Short mmCIF file of C-alpha atoms and ligand atoms in Angstrom, two decimals:
data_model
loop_
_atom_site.label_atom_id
_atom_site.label_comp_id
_atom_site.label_asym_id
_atom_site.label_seq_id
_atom_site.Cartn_x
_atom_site.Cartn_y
_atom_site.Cartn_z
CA UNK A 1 -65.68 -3.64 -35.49
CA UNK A 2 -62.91 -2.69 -38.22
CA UNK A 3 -59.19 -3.17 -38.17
CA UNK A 4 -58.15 0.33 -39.29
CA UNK A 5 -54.65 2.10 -40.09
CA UNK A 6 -54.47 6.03 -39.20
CA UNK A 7 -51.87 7.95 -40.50
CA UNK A 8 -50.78 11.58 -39.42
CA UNK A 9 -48.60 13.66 -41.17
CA UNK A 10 -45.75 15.97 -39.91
CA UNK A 11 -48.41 19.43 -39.25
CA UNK A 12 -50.81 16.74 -36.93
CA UNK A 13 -47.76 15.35 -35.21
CA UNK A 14 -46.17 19.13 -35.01
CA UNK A 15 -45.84 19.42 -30.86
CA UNK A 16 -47.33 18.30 -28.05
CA UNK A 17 -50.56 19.58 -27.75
CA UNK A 18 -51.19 18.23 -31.63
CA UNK A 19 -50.08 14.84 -30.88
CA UNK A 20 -52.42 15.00 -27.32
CA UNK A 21 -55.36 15.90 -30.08
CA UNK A 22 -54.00 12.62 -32.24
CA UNK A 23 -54.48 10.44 -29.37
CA UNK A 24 -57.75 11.57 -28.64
CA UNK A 25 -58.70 11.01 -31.98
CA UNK A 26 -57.47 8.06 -32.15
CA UNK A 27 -59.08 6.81 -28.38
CA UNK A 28 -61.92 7.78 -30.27
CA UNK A 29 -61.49 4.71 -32.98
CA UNK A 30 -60.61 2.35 -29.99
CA UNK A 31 -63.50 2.88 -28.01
CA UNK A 32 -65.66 2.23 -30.83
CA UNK A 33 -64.45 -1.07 -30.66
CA UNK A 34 -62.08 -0.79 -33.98
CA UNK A 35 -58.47 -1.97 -33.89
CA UNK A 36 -56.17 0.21 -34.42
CA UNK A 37 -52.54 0.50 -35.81
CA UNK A 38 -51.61 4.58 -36.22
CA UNK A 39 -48.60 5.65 -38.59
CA UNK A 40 -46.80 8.73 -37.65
CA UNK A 41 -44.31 11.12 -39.34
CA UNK A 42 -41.82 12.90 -38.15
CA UNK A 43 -42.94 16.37 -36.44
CA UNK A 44 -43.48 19.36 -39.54
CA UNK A 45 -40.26 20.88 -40.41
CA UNK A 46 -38.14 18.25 -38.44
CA UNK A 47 -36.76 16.15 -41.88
CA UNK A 48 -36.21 19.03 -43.91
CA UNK A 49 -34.26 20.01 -40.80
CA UNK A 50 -32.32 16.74 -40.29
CA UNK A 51 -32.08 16.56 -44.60
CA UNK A 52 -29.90 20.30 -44.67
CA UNK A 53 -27.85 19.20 -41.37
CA UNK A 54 -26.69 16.55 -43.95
CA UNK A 55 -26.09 18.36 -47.21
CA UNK A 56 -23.82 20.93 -44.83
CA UNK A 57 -21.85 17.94 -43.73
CA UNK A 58 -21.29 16.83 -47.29
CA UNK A 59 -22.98 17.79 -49.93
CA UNK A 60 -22.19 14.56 -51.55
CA UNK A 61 -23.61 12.13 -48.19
CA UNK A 62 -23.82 8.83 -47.97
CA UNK A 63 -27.22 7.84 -48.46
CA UNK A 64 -26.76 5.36 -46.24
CA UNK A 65 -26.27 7.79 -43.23
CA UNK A 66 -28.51 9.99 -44.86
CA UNK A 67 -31.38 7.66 -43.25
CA UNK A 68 -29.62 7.14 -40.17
CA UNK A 69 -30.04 11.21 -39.48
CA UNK A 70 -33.56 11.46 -41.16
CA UNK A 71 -34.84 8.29 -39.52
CA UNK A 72 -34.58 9.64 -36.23
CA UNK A 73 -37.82 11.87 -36.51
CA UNK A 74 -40.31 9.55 -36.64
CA UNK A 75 -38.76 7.55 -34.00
CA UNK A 76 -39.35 10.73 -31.70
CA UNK A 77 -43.30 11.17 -32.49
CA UNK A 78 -43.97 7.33 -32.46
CA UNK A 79 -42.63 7.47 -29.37
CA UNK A 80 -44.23 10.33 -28.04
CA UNK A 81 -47.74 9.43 -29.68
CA UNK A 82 -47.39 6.02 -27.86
CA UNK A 83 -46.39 7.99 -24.03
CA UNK A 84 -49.76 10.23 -25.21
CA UNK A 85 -52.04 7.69 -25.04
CA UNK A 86 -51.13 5.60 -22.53
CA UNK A 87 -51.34 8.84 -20.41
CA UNK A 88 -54.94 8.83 -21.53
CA UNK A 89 -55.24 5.01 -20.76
CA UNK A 90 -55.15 3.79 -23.99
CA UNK A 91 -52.78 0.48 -24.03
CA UNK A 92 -50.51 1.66 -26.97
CA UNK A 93 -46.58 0.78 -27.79
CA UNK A 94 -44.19 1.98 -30.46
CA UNK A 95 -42.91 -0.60 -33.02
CA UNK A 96 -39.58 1.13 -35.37
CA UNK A 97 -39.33 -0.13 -38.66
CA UNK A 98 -36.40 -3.02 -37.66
CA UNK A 99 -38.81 -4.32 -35.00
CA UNK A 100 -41.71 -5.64 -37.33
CA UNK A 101 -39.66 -5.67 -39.47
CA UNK A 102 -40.48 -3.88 -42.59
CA UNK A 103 -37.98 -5.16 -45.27
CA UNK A 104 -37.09 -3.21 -47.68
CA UNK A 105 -35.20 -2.88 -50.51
CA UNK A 106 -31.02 -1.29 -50.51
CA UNK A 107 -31.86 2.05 -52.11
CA UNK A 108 -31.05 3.73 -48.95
CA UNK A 109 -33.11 7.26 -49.45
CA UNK A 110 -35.74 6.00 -51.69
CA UNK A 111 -35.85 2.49 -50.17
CA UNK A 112 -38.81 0.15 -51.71
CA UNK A 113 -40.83 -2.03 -49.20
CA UNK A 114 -40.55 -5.60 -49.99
CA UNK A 115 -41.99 -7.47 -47.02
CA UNK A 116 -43.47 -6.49 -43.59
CA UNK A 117 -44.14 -8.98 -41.16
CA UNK A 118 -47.81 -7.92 -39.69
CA UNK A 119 -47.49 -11.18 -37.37
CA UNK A 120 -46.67 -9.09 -33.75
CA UNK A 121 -48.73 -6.49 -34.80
CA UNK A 122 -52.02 -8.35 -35.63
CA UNK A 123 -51.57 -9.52 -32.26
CA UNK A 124 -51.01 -6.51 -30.60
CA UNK A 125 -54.18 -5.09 -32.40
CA UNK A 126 -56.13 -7.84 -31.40
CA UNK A 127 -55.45 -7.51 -27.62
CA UNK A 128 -56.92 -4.33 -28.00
CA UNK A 129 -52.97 -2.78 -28.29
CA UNK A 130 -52.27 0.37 -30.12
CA UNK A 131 -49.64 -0.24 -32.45
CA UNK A 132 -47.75 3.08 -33.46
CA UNK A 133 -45.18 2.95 -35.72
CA UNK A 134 -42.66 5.18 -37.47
CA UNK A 135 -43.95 5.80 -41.03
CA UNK A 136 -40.74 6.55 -43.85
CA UNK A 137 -38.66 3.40 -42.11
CA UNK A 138 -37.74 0.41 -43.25
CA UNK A 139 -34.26 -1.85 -42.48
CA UNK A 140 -32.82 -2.78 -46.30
CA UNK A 141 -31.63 -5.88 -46.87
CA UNK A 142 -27.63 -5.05 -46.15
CA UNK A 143 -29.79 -4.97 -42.19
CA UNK A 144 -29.14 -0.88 -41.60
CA UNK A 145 -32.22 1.40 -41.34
CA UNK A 146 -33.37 3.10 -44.94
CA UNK A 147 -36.30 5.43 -45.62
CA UNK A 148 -38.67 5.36 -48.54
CA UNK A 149 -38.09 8.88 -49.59
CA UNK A 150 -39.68 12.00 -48.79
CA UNK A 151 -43.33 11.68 -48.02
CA UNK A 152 -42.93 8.19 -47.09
CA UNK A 153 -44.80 7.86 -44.49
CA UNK A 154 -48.29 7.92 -46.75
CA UNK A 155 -46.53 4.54 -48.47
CA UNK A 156 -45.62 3.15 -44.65
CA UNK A 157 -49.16 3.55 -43.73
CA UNK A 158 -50.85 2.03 -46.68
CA UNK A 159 -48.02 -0.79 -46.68
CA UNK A 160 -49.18 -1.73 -42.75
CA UNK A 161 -52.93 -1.36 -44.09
CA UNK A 162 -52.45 -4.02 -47.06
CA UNK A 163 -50.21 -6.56 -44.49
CA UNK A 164 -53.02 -6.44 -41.62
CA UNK A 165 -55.37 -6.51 -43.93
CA UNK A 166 -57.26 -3.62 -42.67
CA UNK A 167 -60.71 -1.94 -43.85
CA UNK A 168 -59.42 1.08 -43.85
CA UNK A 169 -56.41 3.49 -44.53
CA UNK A 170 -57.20 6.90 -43.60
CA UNK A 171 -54.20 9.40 -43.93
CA UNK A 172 -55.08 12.29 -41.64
CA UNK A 173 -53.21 15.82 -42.96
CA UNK A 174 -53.86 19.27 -42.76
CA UNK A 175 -56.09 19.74 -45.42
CA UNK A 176 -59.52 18.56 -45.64
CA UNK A 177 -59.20 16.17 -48.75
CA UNK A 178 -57.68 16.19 -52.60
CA UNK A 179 -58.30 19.22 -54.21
CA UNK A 180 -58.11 20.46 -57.87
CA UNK A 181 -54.94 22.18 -57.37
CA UNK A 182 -52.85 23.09 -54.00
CA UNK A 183 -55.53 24.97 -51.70
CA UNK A 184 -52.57 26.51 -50.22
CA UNK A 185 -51.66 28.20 -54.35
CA UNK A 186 -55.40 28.51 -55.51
CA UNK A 187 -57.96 29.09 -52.83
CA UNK A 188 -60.79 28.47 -55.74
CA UNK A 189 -59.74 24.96 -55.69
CA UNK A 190 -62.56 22.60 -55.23
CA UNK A 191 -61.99 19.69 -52.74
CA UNK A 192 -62.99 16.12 -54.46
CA UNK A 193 -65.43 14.18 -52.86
CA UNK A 194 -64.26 10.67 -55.03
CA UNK A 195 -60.56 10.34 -57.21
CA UNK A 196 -59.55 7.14 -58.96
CA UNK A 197 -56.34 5.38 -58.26
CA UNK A 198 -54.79 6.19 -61.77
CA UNK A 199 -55.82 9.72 -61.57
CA UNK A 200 -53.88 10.46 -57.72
CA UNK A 201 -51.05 8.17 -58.90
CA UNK A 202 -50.65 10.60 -62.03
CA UNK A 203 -51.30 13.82 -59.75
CA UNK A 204 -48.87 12.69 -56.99
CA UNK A 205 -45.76 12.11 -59.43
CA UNK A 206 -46.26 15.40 -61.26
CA UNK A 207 -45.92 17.18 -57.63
CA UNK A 208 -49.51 16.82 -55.71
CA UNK A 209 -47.29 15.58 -52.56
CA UNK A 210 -50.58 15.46 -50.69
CA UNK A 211 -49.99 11.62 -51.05
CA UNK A 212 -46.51 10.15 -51.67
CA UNK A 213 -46.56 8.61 -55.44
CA UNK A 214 -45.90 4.70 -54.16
CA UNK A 215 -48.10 5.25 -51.53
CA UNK A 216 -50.86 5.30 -54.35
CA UNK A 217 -49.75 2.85 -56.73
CA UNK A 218 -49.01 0.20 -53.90
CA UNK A 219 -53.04 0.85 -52.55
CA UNK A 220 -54.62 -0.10 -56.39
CA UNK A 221 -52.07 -2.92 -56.54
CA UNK A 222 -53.17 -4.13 -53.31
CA UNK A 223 -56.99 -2.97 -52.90
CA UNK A 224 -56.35 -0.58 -50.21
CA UNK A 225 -59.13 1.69 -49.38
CA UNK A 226 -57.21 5.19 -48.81
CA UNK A 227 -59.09 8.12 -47.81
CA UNK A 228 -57.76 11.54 -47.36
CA UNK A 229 -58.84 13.82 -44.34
CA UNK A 230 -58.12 16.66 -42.15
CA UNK A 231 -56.90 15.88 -38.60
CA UNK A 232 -57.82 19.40 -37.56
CA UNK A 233 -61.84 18.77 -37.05
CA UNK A 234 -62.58 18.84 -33.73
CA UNK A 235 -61.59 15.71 -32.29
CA UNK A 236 -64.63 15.54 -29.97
CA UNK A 237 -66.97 15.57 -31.81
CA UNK A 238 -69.21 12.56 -32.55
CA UNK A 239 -68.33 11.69 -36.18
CA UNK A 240 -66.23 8.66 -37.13
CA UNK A 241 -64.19 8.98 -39.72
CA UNK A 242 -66.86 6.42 -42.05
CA UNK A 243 -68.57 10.10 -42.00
CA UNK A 244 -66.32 12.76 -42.60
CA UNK A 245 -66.12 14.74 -45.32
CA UNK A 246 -62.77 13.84 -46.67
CA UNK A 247 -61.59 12.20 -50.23
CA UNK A 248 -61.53 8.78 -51.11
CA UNK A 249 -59.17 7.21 -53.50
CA UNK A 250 -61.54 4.60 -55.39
CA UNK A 251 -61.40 2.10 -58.47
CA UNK A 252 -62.64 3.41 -61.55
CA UNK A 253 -65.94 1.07 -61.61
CA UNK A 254 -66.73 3.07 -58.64
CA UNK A 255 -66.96 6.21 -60.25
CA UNK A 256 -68.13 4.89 -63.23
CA UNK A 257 -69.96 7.63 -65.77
CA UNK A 258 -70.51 10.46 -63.75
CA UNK A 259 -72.22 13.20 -65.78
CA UNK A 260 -70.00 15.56 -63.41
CA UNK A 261 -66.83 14.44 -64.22
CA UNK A 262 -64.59 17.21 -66.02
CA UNK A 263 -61.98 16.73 -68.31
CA UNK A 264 -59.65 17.49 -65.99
CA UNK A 265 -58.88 16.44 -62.30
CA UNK A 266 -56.55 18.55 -61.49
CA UNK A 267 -53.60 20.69 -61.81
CA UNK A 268 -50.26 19.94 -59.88
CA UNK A 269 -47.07 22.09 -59.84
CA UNK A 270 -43.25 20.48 -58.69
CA UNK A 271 -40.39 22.92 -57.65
CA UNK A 272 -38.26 19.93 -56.84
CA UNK A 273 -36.54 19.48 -60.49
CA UNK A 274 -33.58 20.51 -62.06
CA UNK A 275 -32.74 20.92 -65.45
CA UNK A 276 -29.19 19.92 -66.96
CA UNK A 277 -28.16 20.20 -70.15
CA UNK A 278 -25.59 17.91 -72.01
CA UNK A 279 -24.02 20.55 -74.62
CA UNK A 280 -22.84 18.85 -78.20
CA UNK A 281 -23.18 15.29 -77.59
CA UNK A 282 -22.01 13.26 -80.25
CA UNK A 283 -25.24 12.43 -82.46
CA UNK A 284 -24.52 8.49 -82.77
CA UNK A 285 -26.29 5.08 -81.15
CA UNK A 286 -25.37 4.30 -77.81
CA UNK A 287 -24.81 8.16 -76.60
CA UNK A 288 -28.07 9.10 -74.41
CA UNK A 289 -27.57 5.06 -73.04
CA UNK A 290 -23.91 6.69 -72.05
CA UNK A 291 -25.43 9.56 -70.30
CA UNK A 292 -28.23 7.73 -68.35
CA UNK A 293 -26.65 4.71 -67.50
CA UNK A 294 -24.40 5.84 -65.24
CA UNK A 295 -27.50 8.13 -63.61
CA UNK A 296 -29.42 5.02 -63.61
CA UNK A 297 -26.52 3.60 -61.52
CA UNK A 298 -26.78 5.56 -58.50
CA UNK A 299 -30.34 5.11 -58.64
CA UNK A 300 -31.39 8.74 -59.74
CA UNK A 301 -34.76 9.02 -62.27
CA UNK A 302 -34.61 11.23 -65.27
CA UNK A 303 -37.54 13.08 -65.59
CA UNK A 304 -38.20 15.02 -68.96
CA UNK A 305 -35.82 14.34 -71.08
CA UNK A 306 -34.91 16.54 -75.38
CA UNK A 307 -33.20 15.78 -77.48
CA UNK A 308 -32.53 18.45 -80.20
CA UNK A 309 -31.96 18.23 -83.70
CA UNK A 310 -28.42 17.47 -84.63
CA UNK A 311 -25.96 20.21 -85.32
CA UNK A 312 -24.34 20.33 -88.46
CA UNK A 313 -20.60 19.01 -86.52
CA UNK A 314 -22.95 15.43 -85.97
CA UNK A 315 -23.51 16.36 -82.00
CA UNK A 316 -27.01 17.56 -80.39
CA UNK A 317 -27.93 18.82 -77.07
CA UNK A 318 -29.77 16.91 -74.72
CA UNK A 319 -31.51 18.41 -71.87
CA UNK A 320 -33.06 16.45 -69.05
CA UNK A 321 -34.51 17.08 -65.30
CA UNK A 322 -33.65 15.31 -62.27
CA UNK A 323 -35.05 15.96 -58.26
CA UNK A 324 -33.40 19.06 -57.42
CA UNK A 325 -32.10 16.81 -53.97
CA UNK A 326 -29.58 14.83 -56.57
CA UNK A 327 -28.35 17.10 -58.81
CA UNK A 328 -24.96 17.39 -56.69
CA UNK A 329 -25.01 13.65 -57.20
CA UNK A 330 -26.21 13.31 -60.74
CA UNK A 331 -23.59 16.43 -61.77
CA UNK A 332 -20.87 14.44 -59.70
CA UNK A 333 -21.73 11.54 -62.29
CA UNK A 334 -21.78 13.38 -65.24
CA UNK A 335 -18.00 14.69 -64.87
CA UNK A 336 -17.11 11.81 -63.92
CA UNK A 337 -18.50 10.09 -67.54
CA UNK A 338 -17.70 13.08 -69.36
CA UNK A 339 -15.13 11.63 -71.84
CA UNK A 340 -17.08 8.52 -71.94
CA UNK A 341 -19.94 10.21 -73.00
CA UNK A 342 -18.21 12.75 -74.86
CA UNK A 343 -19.90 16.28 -74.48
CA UNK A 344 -18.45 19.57 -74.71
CA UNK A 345 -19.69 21.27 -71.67
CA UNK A 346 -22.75 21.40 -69.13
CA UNK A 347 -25.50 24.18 -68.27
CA UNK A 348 -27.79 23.46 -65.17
CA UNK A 349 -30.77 25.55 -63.88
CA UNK A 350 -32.37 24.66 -60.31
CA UNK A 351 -35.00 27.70 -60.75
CA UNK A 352 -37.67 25.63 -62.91
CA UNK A 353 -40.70 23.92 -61.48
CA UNK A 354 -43.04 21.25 -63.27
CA UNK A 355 -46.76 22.48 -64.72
CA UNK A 356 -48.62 19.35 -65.41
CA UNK A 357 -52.54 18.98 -65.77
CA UNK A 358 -53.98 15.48 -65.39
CA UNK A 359 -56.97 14.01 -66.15
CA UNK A 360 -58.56 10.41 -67.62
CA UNK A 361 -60.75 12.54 -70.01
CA UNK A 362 -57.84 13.29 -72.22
CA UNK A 363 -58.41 10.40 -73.48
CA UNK A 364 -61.34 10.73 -75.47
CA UNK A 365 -60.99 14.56 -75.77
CA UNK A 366 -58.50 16.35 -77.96
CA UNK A 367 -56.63 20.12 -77.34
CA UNK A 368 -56.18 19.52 -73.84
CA UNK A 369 -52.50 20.28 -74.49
CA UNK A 370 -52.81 23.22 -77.01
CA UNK A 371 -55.29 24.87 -74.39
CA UNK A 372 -52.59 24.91 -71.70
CA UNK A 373 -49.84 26.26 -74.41
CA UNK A 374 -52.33 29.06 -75.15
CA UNK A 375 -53.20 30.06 -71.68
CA UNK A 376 -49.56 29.74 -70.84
CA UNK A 377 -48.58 31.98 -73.89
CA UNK A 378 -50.80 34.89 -73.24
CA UNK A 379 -49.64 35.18 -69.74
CA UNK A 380 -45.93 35.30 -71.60
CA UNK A 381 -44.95 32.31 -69.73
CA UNK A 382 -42.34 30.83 -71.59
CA UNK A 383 -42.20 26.59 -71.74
CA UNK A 384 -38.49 25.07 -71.86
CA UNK A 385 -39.69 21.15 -72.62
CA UNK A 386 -42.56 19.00 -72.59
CA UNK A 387 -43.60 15.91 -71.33
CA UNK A 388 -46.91 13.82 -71.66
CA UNK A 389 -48.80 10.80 -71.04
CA UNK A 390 -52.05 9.17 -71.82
CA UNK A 391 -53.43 11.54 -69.14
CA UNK A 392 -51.49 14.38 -68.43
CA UNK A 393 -49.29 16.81 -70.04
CA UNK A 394 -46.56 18.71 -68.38
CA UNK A 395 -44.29 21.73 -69.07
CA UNK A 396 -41.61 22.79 -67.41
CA UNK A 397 -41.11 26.86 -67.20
CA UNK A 398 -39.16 29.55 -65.02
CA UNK A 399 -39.82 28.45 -61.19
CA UNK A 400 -40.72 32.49 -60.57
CA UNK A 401 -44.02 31.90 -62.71
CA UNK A 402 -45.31 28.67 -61.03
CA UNK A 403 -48.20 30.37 -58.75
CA UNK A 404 -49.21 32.15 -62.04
CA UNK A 405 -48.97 29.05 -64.39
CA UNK A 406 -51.41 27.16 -61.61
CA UNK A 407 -54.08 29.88 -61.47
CA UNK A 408 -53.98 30.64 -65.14
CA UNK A 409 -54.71 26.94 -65.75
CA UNK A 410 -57.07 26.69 -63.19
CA UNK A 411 -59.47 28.95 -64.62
CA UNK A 412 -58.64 28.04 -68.24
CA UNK A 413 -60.06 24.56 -67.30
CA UNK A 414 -62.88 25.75 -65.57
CA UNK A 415 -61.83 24.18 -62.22
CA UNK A 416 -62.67 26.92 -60.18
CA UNK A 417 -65.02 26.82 -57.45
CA UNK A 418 -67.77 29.44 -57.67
CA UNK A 419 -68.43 30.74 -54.32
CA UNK A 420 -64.50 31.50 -52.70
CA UNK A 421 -63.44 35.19 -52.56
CA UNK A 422 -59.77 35.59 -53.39
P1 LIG B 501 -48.53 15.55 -44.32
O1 LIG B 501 -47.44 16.15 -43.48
O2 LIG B 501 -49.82 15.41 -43.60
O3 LIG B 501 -48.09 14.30 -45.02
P2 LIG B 501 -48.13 17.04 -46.77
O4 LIG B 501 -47.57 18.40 -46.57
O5 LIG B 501 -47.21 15.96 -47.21
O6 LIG B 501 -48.87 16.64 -45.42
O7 LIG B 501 -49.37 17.07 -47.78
C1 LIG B 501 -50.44 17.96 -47.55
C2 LIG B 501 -50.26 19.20 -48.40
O8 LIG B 501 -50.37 18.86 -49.78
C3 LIG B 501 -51.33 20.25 -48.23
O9 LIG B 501 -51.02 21.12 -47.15
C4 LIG B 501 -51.34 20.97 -49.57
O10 LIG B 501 -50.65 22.21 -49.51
C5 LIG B 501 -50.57 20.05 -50.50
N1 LIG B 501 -51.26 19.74 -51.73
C6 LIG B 501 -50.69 19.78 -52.96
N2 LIG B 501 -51.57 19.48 -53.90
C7 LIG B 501 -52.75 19.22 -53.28
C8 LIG B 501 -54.04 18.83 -53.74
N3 LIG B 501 -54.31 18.66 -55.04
N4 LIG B 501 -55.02 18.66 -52.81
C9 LIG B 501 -54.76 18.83 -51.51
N5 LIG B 501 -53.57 19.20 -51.01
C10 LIG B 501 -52.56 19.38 -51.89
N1 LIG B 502 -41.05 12.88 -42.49
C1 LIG B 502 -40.85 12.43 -43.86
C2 LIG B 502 -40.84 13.61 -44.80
O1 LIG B 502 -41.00 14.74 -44.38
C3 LIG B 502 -41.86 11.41 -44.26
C4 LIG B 502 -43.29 11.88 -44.23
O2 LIG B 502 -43.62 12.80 -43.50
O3 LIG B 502 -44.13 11.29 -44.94
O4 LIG B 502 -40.61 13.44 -45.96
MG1 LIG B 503 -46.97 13.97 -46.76
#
């Protein structure tokens, strides 16, 4: 017997027959004796929905409202997922995010879990009890309901697995595993059987949204077994999921010195930034803090971030990206600081996306980086900044090249898969 979390994602949760397939799946766990908590999200397409009815009521929303409105669609499958199984006499009940609670921080949107209180549900799991509960919902500390930003629900699920204390976490999507790049962009991707922590924290903050970022980096700091997997096997069939054929997220003494480890992981891509640029900023101490503290403020991360080389008047330009969802707000703050921070005017671009390849090898190997500007380059795809880290590299070019940029790299790394006909 194994206390185990299951988490489905908004294409398994997408209508009723889909959630009717969840349920079996997860009778399927139960009546192998495990217990079981299952994490839902909202139904595919519902948030997005629920995000725009927001920006058209004001473009500059209360966040705080925000995740009243965007809340509301995980309450609808947890309930739903809960009605599904006890249909199929499976003792199950729904437990929202204020119930447990789950505590979380007062960055409504992009809330940060402090505390859950697994106490009700390690006694509902242990009466044999499906416990469903809303992933991406939290209540903050000012006691109203806040979300974890988008693609929470992978951080809710591995947040429940680390406060039961369960042997498992497996988030359920609709792709079979973690890939080298986006299936959906490069069908010569090649699924992974085994990726560390570090490397799938790294790919999910350059844009791999196949798990949210946190979800990752709170699973090393806890020791949370995550594996990825595709909810749309057959749920009747025999297999458990200790023998599907999905990806696990592992420590790096687990994969230790595989001969078949390549250079690179993987290749991610992020349409979600935005570039700004700060025109003639005065070139003196204390002007970028001007320019990001008040960004910093309203809780909105900087991404890449240039500086240029001064002008002869003693200003510079300084260009930076920031998630494409707050440029109304970061703009909003940026007029608002203008004569503070003194610059002469303001360019922004919204049609740029994020290149990044990732990969621990990068390390000990050098040219990773001049590789990609060369394969970039003879495609005549033109790179507006850079960004690196120990492990990765990113560039940031014209969003209407991304699908190239991928594939180009793809190849250039030799992370195709051999046997796939385009
Ligand atoms: P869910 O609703 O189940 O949370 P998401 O849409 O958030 O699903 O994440 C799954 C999607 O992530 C896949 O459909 C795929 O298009 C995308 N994806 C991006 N990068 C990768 C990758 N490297 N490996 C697998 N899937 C990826
Ligand atoms: N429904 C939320 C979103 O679409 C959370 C999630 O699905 O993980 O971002
Ligand atoms: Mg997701």
């Amino acid at each position: 017997m194994a206390r185990i979390v299951m988490k489905f994602g908004g294409t398994s949760m997408a209508g009723i027959e889909r959630i009717r397939s969840v349920a079996a799946r997860v009778k399927r766990e139960v009546a192998a004796g495990n217990e079981v908590a299952v994490v839902v999200s909202a139904m595919a397409g519902e948030t997005d929905r629920l995000v725009n009815f927001c920006r058209e009521a004001s473009s500059l929303y209360d966040p705080r409202e925000y995740d009243v409105v965007v809340a509301s669609g995980e309450q609808i499958t947890s309930g739903l997922l809960a009605i599904a199984l006890q249909a199929i006499g499976v003792p199950a009940r729904s437990w929202l995010g204020w119930q447990l609670p789950i505590q979380t921080t007062n960055a409504h949107a992009s809330a940060r879990i402090d505390e859950i209180n697994a106490d009700a549900l390690i006694t509902a799991m242990a009466s044999g009890e499906v416990a469903v509960i809303p992933g991406f919902q939290g209540v903050a500390e000012d006691n109203r309901i806040s979300t974890l930003g988008r693609g929470g629900s992978d951080t809710s699920a591995v947040a429940v697995a680390a406060a039961v204390k369960a042997d498992r976490c497996d988030i359920y999507t609709d792709v079979d595993g973690v890939y080298t790049t986006d299936p959906r962009i490069v069908p010569r991707a090649r699924k992974l059987s085994r990726v560390t922590y570090e490397e799938m924290l790294e790919l999910a903050s350059v844009g791999a949204k196949v798990l949210q970022t946190r979800s990752v980096g709170l699973a090393m700091k806890e020791g949370v077994r995550i594996q990825v997997l595709s909810s749309f096997d057959d749920p009747n069939n025999s297999a458990t999921a200790d023998t599907l054929p999905g990806t696990m997220i592992v420590g790096d003494d687990e994969i230790g010195d595989d001969m078949e480890r390549q250079l690179i992981t993987g290749i991610a891509h992020d349409k979600n930034e935005a570039k700004i640029t700060l025109i003639e900023v005065p070139d003196k101490p204390g002007a970028v803090a001007r320019i990001f503290g008040p960004l910093a403020d309203i809780n909105i991360n900087v991404d890449m971030i240039i500086q240029n080389i001064a002008h002869n008047s003693g200003s510079t330009d300084v260009t930076f990206t920031v998630p494409q969802a707050e440029l109304a707000r970061a703009l909003d703050a940026l007029a608002k600081a203008k004569e503070d921070i003194g610059y002469a005017s303001l360019v922004h671009d919204s049609k740029v996306a994020k290149i990044s390849v990732v990969g621990v090898g990068m390390r000990s190997h050098a040219g990773v980086a001049s590789a990609m500007f060369k394969a970039l380059a003879d495609r005549g795809i033109n790179i507006q900044a850079i960004s690196t880290s120990e492990i990765k590299v990113s560039v940031l070019i014209e969003e209407d090249y991304t699908e190239l940029a991928v594939r180009v790299l793809h190849t250039a790394y030799g992370l195709d898969a051999e046997d796939v006909v385009e």
